[in-house]
């Protein structure tokens, strides 16, 4: 809604790094403000916002008027708000009632239908491939994700981390309402949330203990007027009495008259390690060794695609018959079973560990993996493993799309020259010595371009990934470095 700050800029920077064209919409949405809320006083800084967007490399800034978006003037809208609150003249997009019954919903009736209506309009006008939202507005994020899923829009909703001031206060356009003293007072919100997370990390997953710890810290700053403190599922907004997998610890409070919100995610799972990078960087070998040495499950995504390919071949379905493949893959269940010397693979209860390595499967797996419905189904199965954690996975978008909340993200890379030399050595060991290094370099460069520009699951480094450059390093050295980073991250988390 404008009045851009570092939180907004982090969304722009993320979008800029992952897309060819970046559009920023700026619209102070009157539909999401209640009669007693600060619509007229809401900070507006058009020139400043445009300057920041230009500096950040934004291609288009979309700043429509209220009349352009709603078909009526601001004055007419204000008058309608007084007389037609319960029967708005415009069509509204209304989220599920249960998602609006917690957190900000009860105190702000009409807020979320106002949000979803305007976001739906923006999506229809701009038709984005991806849309970036901050996690500070966690309820908004969950509702928009649900809307996109329910309305079958081909839009990827990308959640970006909360950006905080040095004091821990989450950036917000409303922070400028606060005096310096009030900003200091407001830091108790994040401090209190951290106390709740500390109790959780110590092993107490019950709502009562977590909320009690937060309330004890809040009591040290009586100037803060608490509106709500709740523990809910971050995707469905369902209230939780215990964090079994993941929980959203959310708070809203007023400092003087300024309303502020904040939250933290609590995850009750073993860590996830996501390793992405270009082809030929050694991801598969390294990932297997990291999983083995950390006693985590190697989530062999390649084996999952091979299993589906075997099933398609076994069923006699044509590779090009995408509807039939879609029906088959939606009904299949793949299990990855750690064994002494290898990873066992079962599909629909049948052990296919050996069969998926056949030349016929190898020749057809690319055609199956290229089908979006196959990827969509397998990503869901991979994410099911992630709910309990304790996995190491590799690919080109594991840390950006499959496990965006992985505790440790690694971007494993090497120069084209290094990867070409490795590939040439592999080919020579296979008796193929007539392929020149120059030819291999061209093929790898072309593969990098295709992987990084594909519309589905493009290769890209996650914003919070740690890059590990492997030129001149052995597999053992790279593995040791990732294990070191893993232990470092676990220490930080606890």
C-alpha positions as CSV (number, residue, x, y, z in Angstrom):
1,X,0.0,0.0,0.0
2,X,3.0,2.3,-0.5
3,X,5.1,4.2,2.0
4,X,7.8,1.7,1.1
5,X,10.3,0.5,3.7
6,X,13.1,-2.2,3.8
7,X,10.5,-4.9,4.2
8,X,8.9,-4.0,0.9
9,X,12.3,-3.6,-0.8
10,X,13.2,-7.1,0.3
11,X,10.2,-8.4,-1.7
12,X,11.3,-6.3,-4.7
13,X,14.9,-7.6,-4.5
14,X,13.7,-11.2,-4.3
15,X,11.4,-10.7,-7.3
16,X,14.2,-8.9,-9.2
17,X,16.5,-11.9,-8.7
18,X,14.0,-14.5,-9.8
19,X,12.1,-12.8,-12.7
20,X,12.6,-11.0,-16.0
21,X,10.0,-8.4,-15.3
22,X,9.0,-7.0,-11.9
23,X,5.8,-5.0,-11.4
24,X,5.1,-3.2,-8.1
25,X,1.5,-2.3,-7.4
26,X,0.8,0.6,-5.0
27,X,-2.8,1.1,-4.0
28,X,-4.1,2.3,-0.6
29,X,-7.1,0.0,-0.6
30,X,-10.2,1.6,1.0
31,X,-12.0,-1.7,1.1
32,X,-9.8,-3.1,3.8
33,X,-10.2,-0.2,6.2
34,X,-13.0,-0.1,8.8
35,X,-15.0,3.0,9.6
36,X,-12.8,3.9,12.6
37,X,-9.5,3.0,11.0
38,X,-6.7,5.2,9.7
39,X,-7.5,5.4,5.9
40,X,-7.2,9.1,5.6
41,X,-4.1,9.3,7.8
42,X,-2.4,6.2,6.3
43,X,1.1,7.3,5.2
44,X,1.5,8.2,1.5
45,X,4.8,9.1,-0.1
46,X,4.4,8.7,-3.9
47,X,7.6,10.4,-5.0
48,X,9.7,8.6,-2.5
49,X,8.2,5.3,-3.4
50,X,8.7,5.8,-7.1
51,X,12.4,6.8,-6.5
52,X,12.9,3.6,-4.4
53,X,11.3,1.4,-7.1
54,X,13.5,3.0,-9.8
55,X,16.7,2.4,-7.7
56,X,15.6,-1.2,-7.1
57,X,15.2,-1.9,-10.8
58,X,11.4,-2.2,-10.9
59,X,10.1,-2.3,-14.5
60,X,6.6,-1.1,-13.9
61,X,4.8,0.6,-11.1
62,X,1.1,0.2,-11.2
63,X,-0.6,3.0,-9.2
64,X,-4.3,3.0,-10.1
65,X,-6.8,5.4,-8.7
66,X,-9.7,4.3,-6.5
67,X,-12.0,5.3,-9.4
68,X,-10.1,3.1,-11.8
69,X,-10.1,0.1,-9.6
70,X,-13.6,0.3,-8.0
71,X,-15.4,2.2,-10.7
72,X,-16.4,5.0,-8.3
73,X,-14.7,8.0,-6.7
74,X,-13.2,8.0,-3.3
75,X,-15.9,10.4,-2.1
76,X,-18.7,8.1,-3.4
77,X,-17.0,5.1,-1.8
78,X,-16.7,6.9,1.6
79,X,-20.4,7.8,1.4
80,X,-21.4,4.2,0.6
81,X,-19.3,2.9,3.5
82,X,-21.7,4.9,5.8
83,X,-24.9,3.5,4.3
84,X,-24.1,0.1,2.8
85,X,-21.6,-1.6,5.1
86,X,-23.5,-4.9,5.1
87,X,-24.4,-4.7,1.4
88,X,-21.5,-3.4,-0.6
89,X,-22.3,-2.3,-4.2
90,X,-19.3,-4.1,-5.7
91,X,-18.8,-7.8,-6.1
92,X,-16.5,-9.0,-3.3
93,X,-14.2,-12.0,-3.0
94,X,-14.9,-13.5,0.4
95,X,-12.4,-15.9,2.1
96,X,-13.5,-18.9,4.1
97,X,-15.1,-17.7,7.3
98,X,-13.0,-20.0,9.5
99,X,-9.8,-18.3,8.2
100,X,-11.2,-14.9,9.2
101,X,-12.5,-16.0,12.7
102,X,-9.1,-15.7,14.4
103,X,-6.2,-13.2,14.7
104,X,-7.1,-9.9,12.9
105,X,-10.5,-11.1,11.6
106,X,-12.8,-10.5,14.7
107,X,-11.4,-7.0,15.3
108,X,-11.5,-5.9,11.7
109,X,-14.7,-7.1,10.1
110,X,-14.7,-6.7,6.4
111,X,-10.9,-6.3,6.3
112,X,-10.0,-9.6,4.5
113,X,-12.8,-9.5,1.9
114,X,-11.5,-6.0,1.1
115,X,-8.0,-7.4,0.8
116,X,-8.9,-10.4,-1.4
117,X,-11.2,-8.4,-3.6
118,X,-8.5,-5.9,-4.5
119,X,-5.7,-8.6,-4.8
120,X,-8.0,-10.6,-7.1
121,X,-8.4,-7.5,-9.2
122,X,-4.7,-6.8,-9.3
123,X,-4.0,-10.4,-10.3
124,X,-6.5,-10.3,-13.1
125,X,-5.1,-7.0,-14.4
126,X,-1.4,-7.8,-14.1
127,X,-1.5,-11.6,-14.7
128,X,1.7,-12.4,-12.8
129,X,3.6,-15.6,-12.8
130,X,4.6,-15.1,-9.2
131,X,3.5,-12.7,-6.5
132,X,5.6,-11.8,-3.4
133,X,4.1,-11.3,0.1
134,X,5.8,-10.8,3.4
135,X,5.3,-13.2,6.3
136,X,4.5,-10.3,8.7
137,X,1.0,-10.3,7.4
138,X,0.7,-14.1,7.9
139,X,-3.1,-14.3,7.9
140,X,-3.2,-12.3,4.7
141,X,-0.6,-14.6,3.2
142,X,-2.6,-17.7,4.1
143,X,-5.9,-16.3,2.8
144,X,-4.3,-15.2,-0.5
145,X,-2.7,-18.6,-1.0
146,X,-6.1,-20.2,-0.4
147,X,-7.8,-17.9,-2.8
148,X,-5.3,-18.6,-5.5
149,X,-5.6,-22.4,-5.0
150,X,-9.4,-22.3,-4.8
151,X,-9.8,-20.1,-8.0
152,X,-7.2,-22.2,-9.9
153,X,-5.0,-19.3,-10.8
154,X,-1.6,-20.3,-12.2
155,X,0.2,-18.0,-9.8
156,X,3.0,-19.0,-7.4
157,X,2.7,-17.2,-4.1
158,X,6.1,-16.6,-2.7
159,X,6.4,-15.9,1.0
160,X,9.3,-13.7,2.1
161,X,10.9,-13.4,5.6
162,X,10.0,-10.6,8.0
163,X,12.5,-7.8,7.8
164,X,13.3,-6.2,11.2
165,X,15.0,-3.1,12.5
166,X,18.2,-3.6,14.5
167,X,16.0,-3.5,17.6
168,X,13.9,-6.5,16.4
169,X,10.8,-4.4,15.6
170,X,9.3,-5.6,12.4
171,X,9.3,-2.9,9.6
172,X,5.8,-1.5,9.0
173,X,4.5,1.6,7.3
174,X,2.8,2.4,10.6
175,X,6.1,2.5,12.5
176,X,6.4,6.2,11.4
177,X,3.4,7.0,13.7
178,X,5.6,6.1,16.7
179,X,7.8,8.4,18.6
180,X,11.4,7.2,19.3
181,X,10.3,6.3,22.8
182,X,7.2,4.4,21.5
183,X,9.4,2.5,19.0
184,X,11.6,1.4,21.9
185,X,8.4,0.3,23.8
186,X,7.2,-1.6,20.7
187,X,10.3,-3.9,20.7
188,X,8.7,-5.9,23.5
189,X,6.5,-7.6,20.9
190,X,9.3,-9.4,19.2
191,X,11.1,-10.0,22.5
192,X,8.0,-11.6,23.9
193,X,7.5,-13.8,20.9
194,X,11.1,-15.0,21.3
195,X,10.4,-16.0,24.9
196,X,7.5,-18.1,23.6
197,X,9.8,-19.7,21.0
198,X,12.4,-20.4,23.7
199,X,9.9,-22.4,25.7
200,X,8.9,-24.3,22.6
201,X,12.6,-25.1,21.7
202,X,13.1,-26.4,25.2
203,X,10.5,-29.1,24.4
204,X,7.2,-27.7,25.7
205,X,4.8,-27.7,22.7
206,X,1.6,-26.8,24.5
207,X,-0.2,-23.6,23.8
208,X,-0.7,-22.7,27.5
209,X,3.0,-22.8,28.3
210,X,4.1,-20.9,25.1
211,X,1.5,-18.2,25.5
212,X,2.2,-17.8,29.2
213,X,5.9,-17.1,28.4
214,X,4.9,-14.4,25.9
215,X,2.4,-12.8,28.3
216,X,5.0,-12.8,31.1
217,X,7.4,-10.8,29.0
218,X,4.6,-8.4,27.8
219,X,3.7,-7.7,31.4
220,X,7.1,-5.9,31.7
221,X,5.8,-3.2,29.4
222,X,2.3,-2.1,30.5
223,X,2.3,0.7,27.9
224,X,1.5,-2.0,25.3
225,X,-2.2,-2.8,25.0
226,X,-2.6,-6.4,23.8
227,X,-5.3,-7.1,21.2
228,X,-4.7,-10.8,20.7
229,X,-2.1,-13.5,21.3
230,X,-2.8,-16.7,19.5
231,X,-1.3,-20.0,18.3
232,X,-2.7,-21.2,15.0
233,X,-1.9,-23.4,12.0
234,X,-0.1,-21.0,9.5
235,X,-1.8,-22.5,6.5
236,X,-5.4,-23.0,7.7
237,X,-5.6,-20.5,10.6
238,X,-7.0,-23.3,12.8
239,X,-6.3,-22.7,16.5
240,X,-3.8,-25.1,18.0
241,X,-3.6,-26.5,21.5
242,X,-0.3,-28.1,20.7
243,X,2.4,-27.7,18.0
244,X,2.7,-31.1,16.5
245,X,4.3,-30.1,13.2
246,X,4.2,-26.3,12.7
247,X,2.5,-23.4,14.4
248,X,2.1,-19.6,14.0
249,X,2.6,-17.6,17.2
250,X,0.9,-14.3,16.4
251,X,0.4,-11.1,18.2
252,X,-1.4,-7.7,17.7
253,X,-1.1,-4.8,20.1
254,X,-1.4,-1.1,20.3
255,X,1.3,1.3,21.3
256,X,-0.5,4.5,22.0
257,X,-3.0,4.5,19.1
258,X,-0.8,2.6,16.6
259,X,-1.8,-1.0,15.9
260,X,1.2,-3.3,15.3
261,X,1.3,-7.0,14.4
262,X,4.1,-9.6,14.5
263,X,4.6,-13.3,14.5
264,X,7.1,-16.2,14.6
265,X,6.9,-19.7,13.1
266,X,7.4,-22.7,15.5
267,X,8.4,-25.9,13.8
268,X,8.3,-29.2,15.6
269,X,10.3,-31.3,13.2
270,X,13.8,-32.5,12.5
271,X,15.8,-30.2,10.2
272,X,15.6,-30.1,6.4
273,X,18.7,-29.6,4.3
274,X,17.9,-28.4,0.8
275,X,20.8,-28.5,-1.8
276,X,20.3,-26.8,-5.1
277,X,22.7,-25.9,-7.9
278,X,23.5,-26.3,-11.6
279,X,24.0,-29.7,-13.3
280,X,27.4,-31.2,-12.8
281,X,28.1,-29.5,-9.4
282,X,28.2,-32.8,-7.6
283,X,24.8,-32.4,-5.8
284,X,23.7,-36.0,-5.9
285,X,26.9,-37.6,-4.6
286,X,27.3,-34.9,-1.9
287,X,23.7,-35.1,-0.8
288,X,23.9,-38.9,-0.3
289,X,27.0,-38.5,1.8
290,X,25.6,-35.7,3.9
291,X,22.4,-37.6,4.6
292,X,24.4,-40.7,5.6
293,X,26.8,-38.9,7.9
294,X,24.0,-36.9,9.6
295,X,21.7,-39.9,9.8
296,X,19.0,-38.1,7.8
297,X,16.8,-39.5,5.0
298,X,18.2,-38.9,1.5
299,X,15.1,-37.7,-0.3
300,X,16.0,-39.0,-3.8
301,X,13.7,-37.0,-6.0
302,X,15.2,-38.4,-9.1
303,X,14.3,-41.9,-7.9
304,X,10.7,-40.7,-7.4
305,X,10.5,-39.5,-11.0
306,X,12.0,-42.8,-12.2
307,X,9.4,-44.7,-10.2
308,X,6.5,-42.9,-11.9
309,X,8.2,-43.5,-15.3
310,X,8.4,-47.2,-14.5
311,X,4.7,-47.2,-13.5
312,X,3.7,-45.5,-16.7
313,X,5.7,-48.0,-18.8
314,X,4.3,-50.9,-16.7
315,X,0.7,-49.7,-17.3
316,X,1.2,-49.5,-21.0
317,X,0.2,-45.8,-21.1
318,X,1.7,-43.6,-23.9
319,X,4.2,-41.1,-22.6
320,X,2.5,-38.4,-24.5
321,X,-1.0,-39.1,-23.0
322,X,-0.8,-36.5,-20.3
323,X,-4.4,-37.0,-19.0
324,X,-3.8,-40.7,-18.5
325,X,-0.4,-40.0,-16.9
326,X,-2.0,-37.4,-14.6
327,X,-4.6,-39.9,-13.4
328,X,-2.0,-42.5,-12.8
329,X,0.4,-40.3,-10.9
330,X,-2.4,-38.8,-8.7
331,X,-3.3,-42.3,-7.5
332,X,0.2,-43.6,-6.8
333,X,2.1,-43.6,-3.5
334,X,5.9,-43.7,-3.4
335,X,7.9,-44.8,-0.4
336,X,11.6,-44.2,0.1
337,X,13.0,-46.9,2.5
338,X,16.6,-46.5,3.9
339,X,18.5,-49.8,3.6
340,X,22.0,-50.8,4.5
341,X,23.7,-50.1,1.2
342,X,21.1,-48.2,-0.8
343,X,17.8,-46.4,-0.7
344,X,14.8,-48.7,-1.4
345,X,12.0,-47.4,-3.6
346,X,8.5,-48.8,-3.5
347,X,5.5,-47.6,-5.6
348,X,2.0,-48.7,-4.6
349,X,3.6,-51.2,-2.3
350,X,5.9,-52.8,-4.9
351,X,9.7,-52.7,-4.5
352,X,11.1,-51.2,-7.7
353,X,14.5,-50.3,-6.5
354,X,16.2,-52.3,-9.3
355,X,13.7,-51.8,-12.0
356,X,13.9,-48.0,-12.0
357,X,17.5,-48.2,-13.1
358,X,16.7,-49.9,-16.4
359,X,17.8,-48.4,-19.7
360,X,14.1,-48.1,-20.7
361,X,13.2,-46.0,-17.6
362,X,16.4,-43.9,-18.1
363,X,15.4,-43.2,-21.7
364,X,11.9,-42.0,-20.8
365,X,12.2,-40.3,-17.4
366,X,12.9,-36.8,-18.9
367,X,9.6,-36.9,-20.8
368,X,7.7,-37.8,-17.7
369,X,9.5,-35.3,-15.5
370,X,8.7,-32.5,-18.0
371,X,4.9,-32.9,-17.4
372,X,3.7,-30.3,-14.9
373,X,1.1,-32.5,-13.4
374,X,3.8,-35.1,-12.5
375,X,5.9,-32.5,-10.8
376,X,2.9,-31.1,-8.9
377,X,2.0,-34.5,-7.6
378,X,5.5,-35.5,-6.6
379,X,6.2,-32.2,-4.9
380,X,3.2,-32.8,-2.7
381,X,4.7,-36.3,-1.8
382,X,8.1,-34.8,-1.2
383,X,6.6,-32.1,1.1
384,X,4.8,-34.8,3.0
385,X,8.2,-36.1,4.0
386,X,9.1,-32.6,5.0
387,X,6.3,-32.3,7.6
388,X,8.3,-34.5,10.0
389,X,11.7,-33.3,8.6
390,X,14.9,-35.1,8.9
391,X,15.6,-35.1,5.2
392,X,18.3,-34.0,2.8
393,X,17.2,-33.3,-0.8
394,X,18.8,-31.9,-3.9
395,X,17.6,-30.4,-7.1
396,X,17.3,-27.1,-8.9
397,X,14.4,-25.7,-6.8
398,X,14.3,-27.7,-3.6
399,X,15.1,-24.6,-1.5
400,X,13.0,-22.2,-3.5
401,X,9.8,-24.1,-4.2
402,X,9.7,-27.6,-2.5
403,X,11.1,-26.7,0.9
404,X,11.2,-22.9,1.1
405,X,11.3,-23.2,4.9
406,X,14.2,-25.6,5.0
407,X,16.4,-24.9,8.1
408,X,19.6,-25.0,5.9
409,X,19.7,-24.2,2.2
410,X,22.8,-24.8,0.2
411,X,23.5,-23.6,-3.4
412,X,26.2,-25.9,-4.6
413,X,28.0,-24.6,-7.7
414,X,31.1,-24.7,-9.8
415,X,32.4,-22.9,-12.8
416,X,31.5,-24.1,-16.3
417,X,35.1,-25.0,-16.9
418,X,35.3,-27.1,-13.7
419,X,32.1,-28.9,-14.4
420,X,33.2,-29.6,-18.0
421,X,36.4,-31.1,-16.9
422,X,34.6,-33.4,-14.4
423,X,32.2,-34.4,-17.1
424,X,35.0,-35.1,-19.6
425,X,36.7,-37.3,-17.0
426,X,33.5,-39.3,-16.5
427,X,33.1,-39.8,-20.3
428,X,36.7,-40.9,-20.6
429,X,36.2,-43.5,-17.8
430,X,33.2,-44.8,-19.9
431,X,35.4,-45.1,-23.0
432,X,34.0,-42.0,-24.7
433,X,37.2,-40.0,-25.4
434,X,36.3,-38.3,-28.6
435,X,34.2,-35.5,-27.1
436,X,36.1,-32.3,-26.8
437,X,36.2,-30.1,-23.7
438,X,34.9,-27.2,-25.8
439,X,31.8,-29.2,-26.8
440,X,31.1,-30.2,-23.2
441,X,31.4,-26.6,-22.1
442,X,28.9,-25.4,-24.7
443,X,26.4,-28.2,-23.7
444,X,26.7,-27.3,-20.0
445,X,26.3,-23.6,-20.7
446,X,23.2,-24.3,-22.7
447,X,21.8,-26.6,-19.9
448,X,22.4,-23.8,-17.4
449,X,20.5,-21.4,-19.5
450,X,17.5,-23.7,-20.0
451,X,17.4,-24.7,-16.4
452,X,17.5,-21.0,-15.2
453,X,14.9,-19.7,-17.7
454,X,12.3,-22.6,-17.7
455,X,8.8,-21.5,-16.6
456,X,8.4,-24.4,-14.2
457,X,10.9,-25.0,-11.4
458,X,13.7,-22.7,-12.7
459,X,17.2,-23.0,-11.3
460,X,17.8,-20.1,-8.9
461,X,19.6,-19.5,-5.7
462,X,17.3,-19.0,-2.7
463,X,17.7,-15.6,-1.1
464,X,18.7,-17.2,2.2
465,X,20.8,-20.0,0.7
466,X,24.6,-20.3,1.4
467,X,26.6,-20.6,-1.7
468,X,29.3,-23.3,-1.7
469,X,31.8,-23.0,-4.6
470,X,33.3,-26.4,-5.3
471,X,36.1,-25.6,-7.8
472,X,39.2,-27.5,-6.7
473,X,37.4,-29.3,-3.8
474,X,36.9,-33.0,-3.4
475,X,33.5,-34.6,-2.6
476,X,34.8,-35.2,0.9
477,X,35.7,-31.6,1.4
478,X,32.4,-30.3,0.2
479,X,30.5,-32.8,2.4
480,X,32.5,-31.7,5.4
481,X,31.7,-28.1,4.7
482,X,28.0,-28.7,4.5
483,X,28.0,-30.8,7.7
484,X,29.8,-27.9,9.4
485,X,27.2,-25.5,8.2
486,X,24.5,-27.8,9.4
487,X,25.8,-28.0,12.9
488,X,26.3,-24.2,12.9
489,X,22.7,-23.7,11.8
490,X,21.3,-26.1,14.4
491,X,23.3,-24.2,17.1
492,X,21.8,-20.9,16.0
493,X,18.3,-22.3,16.0
494,X,18.5,-23.6,19.5
